Coordinates of C-alpha atoms in Angstrom, one line a residue:
Chain M
M1428 CA 99.5 118.9 55.5
E1429 CA 102.2 118.6 53.3
L1430 CA 103.9 115.2 53.4
N1431 CA 107.4 115.9 53.6
E1432 CA 106.6 117.7 57.3
A1433 CA 104.1 114.6 57.7
L1434 CA 107.0 112.1 57.9
F1435 CA 109.4 113.7 59.2
Q1436 CA 107.2 113.9 61.8
F1437 CA 106.0 110.5 62.3
C1438 CA 109.7 109.4 62.3
L1439 CA 110.3 111.5 65.6
R1440 CA 107.3 110.2 66.5
R1441 CA 108.2 106.6 66.3
G1442 CA 112.7 107.0 67.1
D1443 CA 110.8 108.8 70.7
D1444 CA 109.0 106.5 71.7
T1445 CA 111.8 103.9 71.2
H1446 CA 114.3 106.1 72.6
V1447 CA 111.8 107.1 75.9
L1448 CA 111.1 104.0 76.2
S1449 CA 115.1 102.2 75.1
H1450 CA 115.8 105.2 77.6
R1451 CA 112.9 103.8 80.5
L1452 CA 114.1 99.6 80.3
G1453 CA 118.5 101.6 80.7
E1454 CA 117.9 102.5 83.8
W1455 CA 116.6 98.5 85.4
C1456 CA 121.2 97.9 83.8
G1457 CA 122.2 96.2 87.2
H1458 CA 118.8 96.0 89.4
G1459 CA 116.8 93.8 88.0
P1460 CA 115.8 90.7 89.6
V1461 CA 117.4 88.5 88.4
L1462 CA 120.2 88.2 85.7
E1463 CA 119.1 86.4 83.4
E1464 CA 115.9 89.4 83.9
D1465 CA 119.0 92.1 83.8
M1466 CA 119.6 90.5 80.9
A1467 CA 117.0 90.4 78.6
L1468 CA 116.0 94.0 79.6
T1469 CA 119.0 95.2 78.6
N1470 CA 119.0 93.8 75.6
R1471 CA 115.2 95.0 74.1
A1472 CA 117.0 98.7 75.3
L1473 CA 119.5 97.8 72.8
D1474 CA 116.8 96.6 70.5
L1475 CA 114.7 100.3 70.7
L1476 CA 117.7 102.1 70.6
G1477 CA 118.7 100.8 67.5
Q1478 CA 115.8 101.3 65.8
A1479 CA 115.3 104.9 67.7
R1480 CA 118.6 105.7 65.8
N1481 CA 117.4 104.4 62.1
Y1482 CA 113.4 106.3 63.2
L1483 CA 116.0 109.4 63.9
Q1484 CA 118.5 109.8 61.7
Y1485 CA 115.8 109.1 58.9
A1486 CA 114.0 112.0 59.8
G1487 CA 117.1 114.7 59.8
Q1488 CA 117.2 112.9 56.7
V1489 CA 113.7 114.2 54.8
E1490 CA 113.5 117.3 57.5
G1491 CA 117.2 118.6 55.3
K1492 CA 118.3 120.5 57.4
G1493 CA 121.6 118.7 58.3
R1494 CA 119.9 116.8 62.0
S1495 CA 121.9 114.1 62.6
E1496 CA 120.8 111.7 65.9
D1497 CA 121.9 113.7 68.0
D1498 CA 120.7 116.9 67.9
L1499 CA 117.7 115.8 67.2
A1500 CA 118.0 113.0 70.7
Y1501 CA 119.4 115.3 73.4
L1502 CA 118.4 119.1 72.0
R1503 CA 115.3 119.0 71.6
N1504 CA 113.3 120.3 74.9
E1505 CA 109.9 118.1 76.7
R1506 CA 107.5 120.7 73.8
G1507 CA 108.9 118.8 71.0
Y1508 CA 108.7 115.5 72.3
V1509 CA 106.9 113.3 70.2
N1510 CA 106.0 110.3 71.5
C1511 CA 103.4 108.6 73.3
K1512 CA 102.8 109.2 76.9
L1513 CA 102.6 105.2 77.5
V1514 CA 106.9 104.8 77.3
E1515 CA 107.2 108.2 79.2
Q1516 CA 105.7 106.8 82.8
P1517 CA 108.2 105.6 85.6
N1518 CA 109.4 101.9 85.3
G1519 CA 107.2 101.2 88.7
D1520 CA 108.0 97.1 90.2
Y1521 CA 109.0 94.6 88.3
A1522 CA 104.8 94.0 87.0
H1523 CA 105.4 98.0 85.5
T1524 CA 108.0 97.5 83.9
I1525 CA 106.8 94.5 81.5
A1526 CA 102.9 95.7 81.9
K1527 CA 104.5 99.0 80.3
C1528 CA 106.6 96.5 77.2
F1529 CA 103.7 93.4 77.3
L1530 CA 100.9 96.9 75.7
F1531 CA 103.6 98.7 74.0
D1532 CA 104.7 95.5 72.6
A1533 CA 100.9 94.4 71.7
W1534 CA 100.9 97.3 69.9
H1535 CA 104.0 98.0 67.9
L1536 CA 104.0 94.4 66.5
P1537 CA 101.0 94.1 64.2
F1538 CA 101.9 97.8 63.3
L1539 CA 105.2 96.7 62.1
K1540 CA 104.1 94.0 59.8
A1541 CA 101.8 96.5 58.1
Q1542 CA 105.0 99.1 57.7
L1543 CA 106.8 96.1 56.2
D1544 CA 104.0 97.3 52.9
S1545 CA 104.5 100.9 53.2
K1546 CA 105.3 103.0 50.5
D1547 CA 108.2 104.2 51.9
E1548 CA 111.3 102.4 50.7
Q1549 CA 113.1 103.1 54.2
L1550 CA 110.3 102.8 56.9
A1551 CA 109.7 99.7 55.2
A1552 CA 113.6 98.5 55.5
I1553 CA 113.2 99.6 59.3
A1554 CA 110.4 97.7 59.8
G1555 CA 112.0 94.4 58.6
K1556 CA 114.7 94.3 61.8
A1557 CA 112.2 96.0 63.8
V1558 CA 109.9 93.3 62.9
K1559 CA 112.2 90.6 64.8
E1560 CA 113.2 92.0 67.3
A1561 CA 109.2 93.0 68.2
T1562 CA 108.5 89.3 68.4
Y1563 CA 111.1 88.7 71.0
H1564 CA 109.9 90.4 73.2
L1565 CA 105.6 90.1 73.0
R1566 CA 107.0 86.5 73.6
H1567 CA 109.2 87.9 76.7
S1568 CA 106.0 90.5 77.6
S1569 CA 104.0 88.1 77.2
E1570 CA 105.2 85.1 79.7
W1571 CA 106.7 87.5 82.3
M1572 CA 102.6 88.8 82.1
V1573 CA 100.8 84.2 82.3
R1574 CA 103.6 83.7 85.2
F1575 CA 102.6 87.3 87.6
G1576 CA 98.8 86.9 86.1
D1577 CA 99.1 82.7 87.4
G1578 CA 101.9 82.9 90.0
T1579 CA 101.6 84.3 93.0
E1580 CA 98.5 86.2 95.1
E1581 CA 101.1 88.9 95.3
S1582 CA 102.4 88.5 91.7
H1583 CA 99.0 88.6 90.5
Q1584 CA 97.8 92.1 92.3
R1585 CA 100.6 93.8 91.2
A1586 CA 100.3 92.4 87.9
Q1587 CA 97.1 93.3 88.1
Q1588 CA 97.5 96.9 89.4
A1589 CA 100.4 97.9 86.7
L1590 CA 98.2 97.0 84.3
H1591 CA 94.4 99.6 85.9
D1592 CA 97.2 102.0 86.1
L1593 CA 99.1 101.9 82.6
W1594 CA 95.8 101.2 81.2
T1595 CA 94.3 104.3 80.1
F1596 CA 98.1 105.0 78.0
T1597 CA 96.7 102.9 75.5
G1598 CA 94.4 105.1 73.3
E1599 CA 97.0 106.6 72.8
L1600 CA 99.0 104.7 70.3
F1601 CA 95.6 104.5 68.1
E1602 CA 94.7 108.4 68.0
T1603 CA 95.2 109.8 63.6
D1604 CA 95.6 113.6 63.4
E1605 CA 96.8 115.2 60.7
V1606 CA 100.0 113.8 60.7
Y1607 CA 98.7 109.9 60.2
T1608 CA 95.1 111.1 57.9
T1609 CA 98.8 112.8 55.5
L1610 CA 100.9 109.5 55.0
Q1611 CA 97.4 107.0 54.6
Q1612 CA 96.8 108.7 52.5
A1613 CA 100.0 108.0 50.2
G1614 CA 99.9 104.6 51.6
I1615 CA 103.1 105.6 53.8
V1616 CA 101.5 103.9 57.0
P1617 CA 98.8 101.2 57.9
D1618 CA 95.0 101.5 58.8
L1619 CA 95.1 101.7 62.4
G1620 CA 91.6 99.0 62.2
P1621 CA 93.4 95.9 61.7
I1622 CA 95.8 97.2 64.3
K1623 CA 93.1 97.8 66.7
E1624 CA 92.7 94.3 66.9
A1625 CA 95.3 92.9 66.8
F1626 CA 95.6 94.7 70.2
D1627 CA 93.4 93.1 71.7
R1628 CA 93.3 90.1 70.1
T1629 CA 96.8 88.8 71.7
V1630 CA 95.6 91.1 75.2
N1631 CA 92.6 89.2 75.7
E1632 CA 94.3 86.1 75.2
V1633 CA 96.9 86.7 77.5
L1634 CA 95.2 87.9 80.1
A1635 CA 92.1 84.8 79.8
E1636 CA 95.7 82.9 80.5
A1637 CA 97.0 84.7 82.9
T1638 CA 93.8 84.8 84.9
L1639 CA 93.3 89.0 84.5
K1640 CA 90.8 91.0 83.9
R1641 CA 91.9 93.3 81.2
P1642 CA 90.4 97.2 83.0
E1643 CA 87.7 99.1 80.9
D1644 CA 87.9 101.7 78.7
E1645 CA 87.9 104.4 80.6
F1646 CA 88.6 107.8 80.2
M1647 CA 92.1 107.8 77.5
A1648 CA 95.2 110.3 78.0
S1649 CA 96.3 112.4 75.5
G1650 CA 98.9 115.0 74.7
G1651 CA 102.1 112.9 74.2
R1652 CA 101.7 113.7 70.4
K1653 CA 102.0 117.3 70.4
G1654 CA 104.2 117.3 73.6
Q1655 CA 102.6 117.9 75.8
H1656 CA 103.4 115.6 78.4
T1657 CA 103.2 114.4 82.0
E1658 CA 105.4 115.4 84.6
H1659 CA 107.7 112.5 83.9
L1660 CA 109.2 113.3 80.4
G1661 CA 111.2 116.1 82.1
H1662 CA 113.0 114.9 84.7
M1663 CA 114.6 111.8 81.9
L1664 CA 115.3 114.4 78.8
G1665 CA 116.8 116.7 82.3
E1666 CA 119.8 114.5 82.5
M1667 CA 119.3 112.5 79.1
Q1668 CA 120.6 115.5 77.4
F1669 CA 122.6 116.6 80.4
L1670 CA 126.4 116.5 79.1
Q1671 CA 125.4 117.7 75.6
R1672 CA 123.4 120.6 77.5
A1673 CA 126.2 122.3 79.2
H1674 CA 129.7 121.4 76.3
P1675 CA 127.5 122.6 73.3
G1676 CA 129.1 121.5 69.9
A1677 CA 131.5 119.1 71.7
Q1678 CA 132.5 116.2 70.1
W1679 CA 131.7 113.0 72.4
Chain Y
M183 CA 146.0 58.1 104.7
S184 CA 148.1 56.6 101.5
D185 CA 145.4 56.5 99.0
V186 CA 145.0 60.2 99.9
K187 CA 148.6 60.8 99.4
N188 CA 148.8 59.0 96.2
L189 CA 144.8 61.2 94.6
E190 CA 147.1 63.7 95.8
E191 CA 150.7 62.9 94.0
R192 CA 148.8 61.5 91.1
F193 CA 146.5 65.0 91.0
Q194 CA 149.2 66.6 90.8
E195 CA 151.1 65.2 88.3
R196 CA 148.2 65.2 86.1
I197 CA 148.9 69.1 86.7
D198 CA 152.2 69.2 86.2
D199 CA 152.4 67.3 82.4
E200 CA 149.5 70.7 81.9
Q201 CA 145.8 68.7 82.1
K202 CA 143.3 70.3 82.9
I203 CA 141.3 69.6 85.1
E204 CA 137.4 68.3 84.7
P205 CA 134.2 68.4 87.5
R206 CA 134.4 64.7 87.5
D207 CA 137.5 64.1 88.5
W208 CA 138.6 64.1 91.4
M209 CA 140.4 67.2 93.1
P210 CA 141.4 68.3 96.3
D211 CA 139.2 70.1 98.4
K212 CA 141.1 73.0 99.2
Y213 CA 141.9 73.6 95.4
R214 CA 137.9 73.1 95.3
Q215 CA 137.4 75.7 97.6
N216 CA 140.0 78.3 96.6
L217 CA 138.9 77.1 93.0
I218 CA 134.9 78.5 94.6
R219 CA 136.5 81.8 96.1
Q220 CA 137.9 82.8 92.9
I221 CA 135.6 82.1 90.6
S222 CA 132.9 83.2 92.8
Q223 CA 134.3 87.0 93.5
H224 CA 134.9 86.7 89.7
A225 CA 131.1 86.5 89.3
H226 CA 130.0 88.7 91.9
S227 CA 132.5 91.1 90.2
E228 CA 131.5 91.1 86.7
V229 CA 128.0 91.7 89.0
V230 CA 128.3 94.4 91.2
G231 CA 131.1 96.7 88.6
M232 CA 127.2 97.2 86.4
L233 CA 126.7 99.1 88.7
P234 CA 129.6 102.2 88.7
E235 CA 129.0 102.3 85.2
G236 CA 125.4 101.6 85.8
N237 CA 125.5 104.6 86.5
W238 CA 126.6 107.2 83.1
I239 CA 123.5 105.0 80.9
S240 CA 121.6 107.4 81.4
R241 CA 123.6 110.5 80.7
A242 CA 125.1 108.4 77.4
P243 CA 126.2 112.2 76.0
S244 CA 125.2 110.6 72.3
L245 CA 123.0 107.4 70.1
R246 CA 125.8 105.7 69.9
R247 CA 128.4 106.1 73.4
K248 CA 125.5 104.2 74.4
A249 CA 124.8 101.8 73.1
I250 CA 128.1 100.5 73.0
L251 CA 127.7 101.3 76.9
L252 CA 124.5 98.8 77.4
A253 CA 126.0 96.5 75.2
K254 CA 129.1 96.1 77.5
I255 CA 127.0 95.8 81.2
Q256 CA 124.8 93.4 79.3
D257 CA 128.3 91.6 78.3
E258 CA 129.0 91.8 82.1
A259 CA 125.6 90.2 83.7
G260 CA 127.1 86.6 81.0
H261 CA 129.9 87.3 82.0
G262 CA 128.6 86.8 85.4
L263 CA 126.5 83.8 84.0
Y264 CA 129.4 82.1 82.4
L265 CA 131.1 82.0 85.7
Y266 CA 128.2 81.6 88.2
S267 CA 128.1 78.6 85.8
A268 CA 131.5 76.9 86.2
A269 CA 130.7 77.4 89.9
E270 CA 128.2 75.2 89.9
T271 CA 130.3 72.6 87.9
L272 CA 132.4 72.3 91.9
G273 CA 128.8 71.5 93.5
V274 CA 127.8 74.8 94.7
G275 CA 124.4 76.7 93.4
R276 CA 124.6 79.5 92.3
D277 CA 121.4 81.2 94.5
Q278 CA 124.4 79.8 98.1
L279 CA 126.9 81.7 96.1
I280 CA 124.5 85.1 95.8
D281 CA 124.1 85.1 99.7
Q282 CA 127.2 84.7 100.1
L283 CA 128.2 88.2 98.8
L284 CA 124.8 89.5 99.9
T285 CA 125.8 88.8 103.3
G286 CA 129.1 90.4 103.0
K287 CA 130.8 86.3 103.2
A288 CA 132.4 86.9 99.8
K289 CA 134.4 89.6 98.1
Y290 CA 133.8 91.1 94.6
S291 CA 136.8 93.5 93.5
S292 CA 138.1 96.5 95.3
I293 CA 137.7 99.2 92.5
F294 CA 134.3 99.0 92.2
N295 CA 134.3 100.0 95.1
Y296 CA 135.3 103.5 93.6
P297 CA 132.6 105.7 92.3
S298 CA 132.2 107.0 88.6
L299 CA 131.9 110.8 88.8
S300 CA 132.5 111.5 85.1
W301 CA 131.4 110.5 81.8
A302 CA 135.4 110.2 81.4
D303 CA 135.1 107.9 84.4
I304 CA 133.6 104.8 81.4
G305 CA 136.4 105.3 79.8
A306 CA 138.5 105.3 82.3
I307 CA 137.0 102.0 83.3
G308 CA 136.6 100.2 80.6
W309 CA 140.6 101.2 79.3
L310 CA 142.2 100.8 83.2
V311 CA 140.0 98.3 84.8
D312 CA 139.0 96.1 82.0
G313 CA 142.6 96.4 81.0
A314 CA 144.1 94.9 83.9
A315 CA 140.9 91.9 84.1
I316 CA 142.6 91.2 80.7
M317 CA 145.5 91.0 82.6
N318 CA 144.7 88.5 84.3
Q319 CA 142.4 86.9 82.3
V320 CA 144.2 86.2 79.7
M321 CA 147.0 83.9 81.8
L322 CA 143.3 82.7 83.6
T323 CA 142.2 80.9 80.1
R324 CA 145.6 79.0 80.6
T325 CA 144.0 77.7 83.9
S326 CA 143.9 74.6 85.1
Y327 CA 140.4 73.4 86.0
G328 CA 138.6 73.4 82.5
P329 CA 135.6 74.9 83.2
Y330 CA 137.5 77.8 84.2
A331 CA 140.0 78.2 81.4
R332 CA 137.2 78.3 78.5
A333 CA 135.3 80.5 80.4
M334 CA 137.7 82.7 80.0
V335 CA 138.7 82.3 76.6
R336 CA 134.6 83.6 75.5
I337 CA 135.0 86.6 78.4
C338 CA 138.5 87.4 76.3
K339 CA 137.3 88.3 73.9
E340 CA 134.2 90.8 74.6
E341 CA 136.7 92.0 77.0
S342 CA 139.4 93.1 74.5
F343 CA 136.7 94.8 73.3
H344 CA 135.5 97.0 76.5
Q345 CA 138.5 98.4 76.7
R346 CA 139.1 99.2 72.7
Q347 CA 136.4 100.9 74.0
G348 CA 136.6 102.8 76.8
Y349 CA 140.3 104.2 75.1
E350 CA 138.5 105.9 72.5
I351 CA 136.4 107.4 74.0
M352 CA 139.0 108.8 76.5
S353 CA 140.6 109.9 72.9
V354 CA 137.9 111.5 72.4
L355 CA 138.0 113.1 75.4
A356 CA 141.7 113.8 75.3
S357 CA 141.9 115.8 72.0
G358 CA 138.8 117.6 72.5
T359 CA 137.5 121.3 74.4
E360 CA 139.5 122.0 77.8
E361 CA 137.1 121.0 79.2
Q362 CA 136.9 116.8 77.6
K363 CA 140.8 117.1 77.8
A364 CA 140.4 118.0 81.9
M365 CA 137.6 115.7 82.6
A366 CA 139.3 112.6 80.5
Q367 CA 142.9 113.5 83.0
D368 CA 141.0 113.6 85.9
A369 CA 139.3 110.4 85.7
L370 CA 143.2 109.4 85.0
D371 CA 143.8 110.8 88.2
R372 CA 141.6 108.9 89.8
W373 CA 141.7 105.3 88.5
W374 CA 145.5 104.6 87.6
W375 CA 146.9 104.3 91.2
P376 CA 142.8 101.6 92.3
S377 CA 143.8 99.9 88.2
L378 CA 147.1 98.5 90.2
M379 CA 145.6 98.1 93.0
M380 CA 143.7 95.2 90.8
F381 CA 145.8 92.6 90.5
G382 CA 146.6 92.5 94.3
P383 CA 149.2 92.7 97.4
N384 CA 153.2 92.8 96.3
D385 CA 153.8 88.9 96.4
A386 CA 155.0 88.8 98.8
D387 CA 152.2 89.9 101.0
S388 CA 150.1 87.3 98.9
A389 CA 148.0 85.1 100.2
H390 CA 146.3 82.9 98.1
S391 CA 149.6 82.5 96.4
A392 CA 151.8 80.3 96.6
E393 CA 149.2 77.4 96.3
S394 CA 147.1 78.6 94.1
M395 CA 150.5 78.9 91.1
K396 CA 151.3 75.1 92.2
W397 CA 148.0 74.5 91.0
K398 CA 148.3 76.4 87.9
I399 CA 145.2 78.0 89.0
K400 CA 147.3 81.1 88.2
R401 CA 150.0 81.5 86.8
E402 CA 151.7 84.7 87.5
S403 CA 152.0 86.3 90.1
N404 CA 150.8 89.4 91.1
D405 CA 153.4 90.9 90.8
E406 CA 154.2 90.0 87.0
L407 CA 150.8 91.0 85.8
R408 CA 150.8 94.4 87.1
Q409 CA 154.7 95.3 85.6
R410 CA 152.9 94.1 82.6
F411 CA 149.8 96.3 82.0
V412 CA 152.0 99.2 83.5
D413 CA 153.8 99.2 80.9
R414 CA 151.3 98.5 78.6
T415 CA 149.2 101.3 79.8
V416 CA 151.6 104.2 80.5
Q417 CA 153.0 104.5 76.3
Q418 CA 148.4 105.1 75.4
A419 CA 148.5 106.6 78.0
E420 CA 151.5 108.7 76.2
T421 CA 150.0 108.1 72.5
I422 CA 147.0 110.3 73.2
G423 CA 148.8 113.2 75.7
L424 CA 147.1 112.4 79.6
T425 CA 149.6 112.7 82.4
V426 CA 150.5 109.0 84.3
P427 CA 150.0 110.4 88.3
D428 CA 153.7 109.0 89.6
P429 CA 156.3 111.8 89.4
D430 CA 158.8 108.3 90.4
L431 CA 157.1 106.4 87.4
K432 CA 160.6 106.1 84.4
W433 CA 162.1 103.6 81.9
N434 CA 164.2 101.8 82.8
E435 CA 166.3 100.3 80.6
E436 CA 168.3 97.9 82.8
R437 CA 165.5 96.2 83.3
G438 CA 163.9 96.6 80.3
H439 CA 160.7 98.3 82.1
Y440 CA 158.9 100.8 83.6
D441 CA 160.3 101.9 88.1
F442 CA 156.8 103.4 89.7
G443 CA 156.3 104.7 92.7
P444 CA 154.8 102.4 95.9
I445 CA 151.1 101.9 95.7
D446 CA 149.6 102.4 98.9
W447 CA 148.9 99.8 100.6
D448 CA 146.6 100.4 104.0
E449 CA 144.7 102.6 100.9
F450 CA 144.0 99.3 99.7
W451 CA 142.9 97.1 102.4
N452 CA 140.7 99.9 104.2
V453 CA 138.5 99.4 100.8
V454 CA 139.5 95.8 100.8
K455 CA 137.4 95.8 104.8
G456 CA 134.4 98.4 103.1
N457 CA 136.1 101.3 103.7
G458 CA 135.7 102.4 100.4
P459 CA 133.9 105.1 98.9
C460 CA 130.7 103.7 97.8
N461 CA 131.4 99.5 99.4
R462 CA 127.8 100.8 101.3
D463 CA 125.8 101.6 97.8
R464 CA 127.0 98.9 95.6
M465 CA 126.0 96.0 98.6
K466 CA 123.1 98.3 98.9
A467 CA 122.0 98.4 95.1
R468 CA 122.8 94.9 95.6
R469 CA 120.6 93.8 98.3
E470 CA 117.9 95.8 97.8
A471 CA 117.4 94.9 93.7
H472 CA 117.5 90.5 95.3
E473 CA 115.1 92.1 97.9
N474 CA 113.1 93.4 95.3
G475 CA 113.6 90.3 92.5
R476 CA 112.1 87.9 94.8
W477 CA 108.0 88.6 95.2
V478 CA 109.2 88.0 91.4
R479 CA 111.4 84.8 91.9
E480 CA 108.5 83.5 93.5
A481 CA 105.6 83.7 91.2
A482 CA 108.0 82.4 88.1
A483 CA 108.7 79.2 90.4
A484 CA 105.0 78.9 92.2
H485 CA 104.1 79.2 87.9
A486 CA 105.7 76.8 86.3
A487 CA 104.5 74.8 89.6
K488 CA 101.4 74.9 88.3
K489 CA 101.7 74.7 85.0
A490 CA 103.7 71.0 85.3
A491 CA 101.0 70.7 87.7
R492 CA 98.4 70.9 85.1
K493 CA 100.4 68.7 83.1
T494 CA 100.7 66.1 85.5
A495 CA 97.3 66.3 85.9
A496 CA 95.9 66.5 82.3

């Protein structure tokens, strides 16, 4: 695989991961369990959206066909989206939202830290800004996992259920394929081994403090990176892309 | 009795002398109640106001617009927080105030009982609704109660950004495709009159005005603020080629102001009484958020208590 094509695909994956999770968090706006959390989720949605814009702008540049961040976000179909399935899962209750964020953050932060050393300057620069945000995100989601696990019986059960429901989507975070190995050989993306170790460490420590059980690694879902998603993504895109699709070529 | 009278006289002297009243200062009970009502109503408005705009986050037409809208709504949540804190300095808890909102005892700005039906409504809300709110809020930076005045200084800075981004959305739409222009005009047509109603009843009919003016909680009347808003906004509409939906609107050379047509106060009171297009939806959304969040708040409290107990035991 050509390096440039692999780099384009990788930027789309990161752009879609961050954009789709940001979109889900934006759905909470005005409906959070307490005003401070409404703000925290919006803040996180904004950080992720900023990262998504960086990746998608860069993707357009790497591709060299003049596609803008909006062309890539609003005019690709469901089969063209390459985010992991974890981030597209519906919000569910607050425990589901927090557990989804926690599992994402536990992978995202060590990934970004390693991306700081990327031989691709642009990716290293994006990571430089995103690391600070992801550090705060992981702290926020870890604290809530502990509150839920070590809170009331109800919150404990809800958090345990959320982990159980979402665990199957964590395998995809550590998949490699031709895109990934091409970039890894060029020193552009990191070895996933140490990132998986860091993920395991964070998950084990936080869940132990929260008195929650780590689900068994059974069947792991896959397909997101090939554009094969759960049914939820299509509905999200239908809503997200509505204005751009209804008014082709209009400026906003 | 004469002691109280003395206190009231001294209080009024301080107000007349432009001194700020602070939380520990003596104040007449009615001043306190009036402020609690006004500040909490303002806080509730910020929080309920997140709903019509939140309605378009998932459909924002570009990533840049989506980022701006998220930031704006986040500001509003922040304004809600400062205002609840300002109200707390008067001896009433946030829980109690939220309870008053959810039981319908406390009001919020009626403007948020109108629906946001197109992307242009996001422009109109920023331009007209935030624009009208700013008129009131700039005045409130000089209100007599210190914590409220200080909260307002910070809020005004952010609101003027909100107003500008709303106007920018409208101006882009107004110079866009025919469909976009129609969308912008339709939004102006629907939001214009409700925005004028935001300033409240005419001065002669305003229940709380006289006392609020005497205590300098308010410093300008509803009608003065409304006139200033009209004068400024009509020109802005002309600049981007939109038409204000008022056949009676005319520049009055002698007054140096625009004359404008009569406001439909029946509609206003109807919406205040709960019969606006979205009153039920807004309250339902707030109640559901509160109910669905109950176990979350309980978990946080239970965990904090366990942690404290462990610390004591150790």
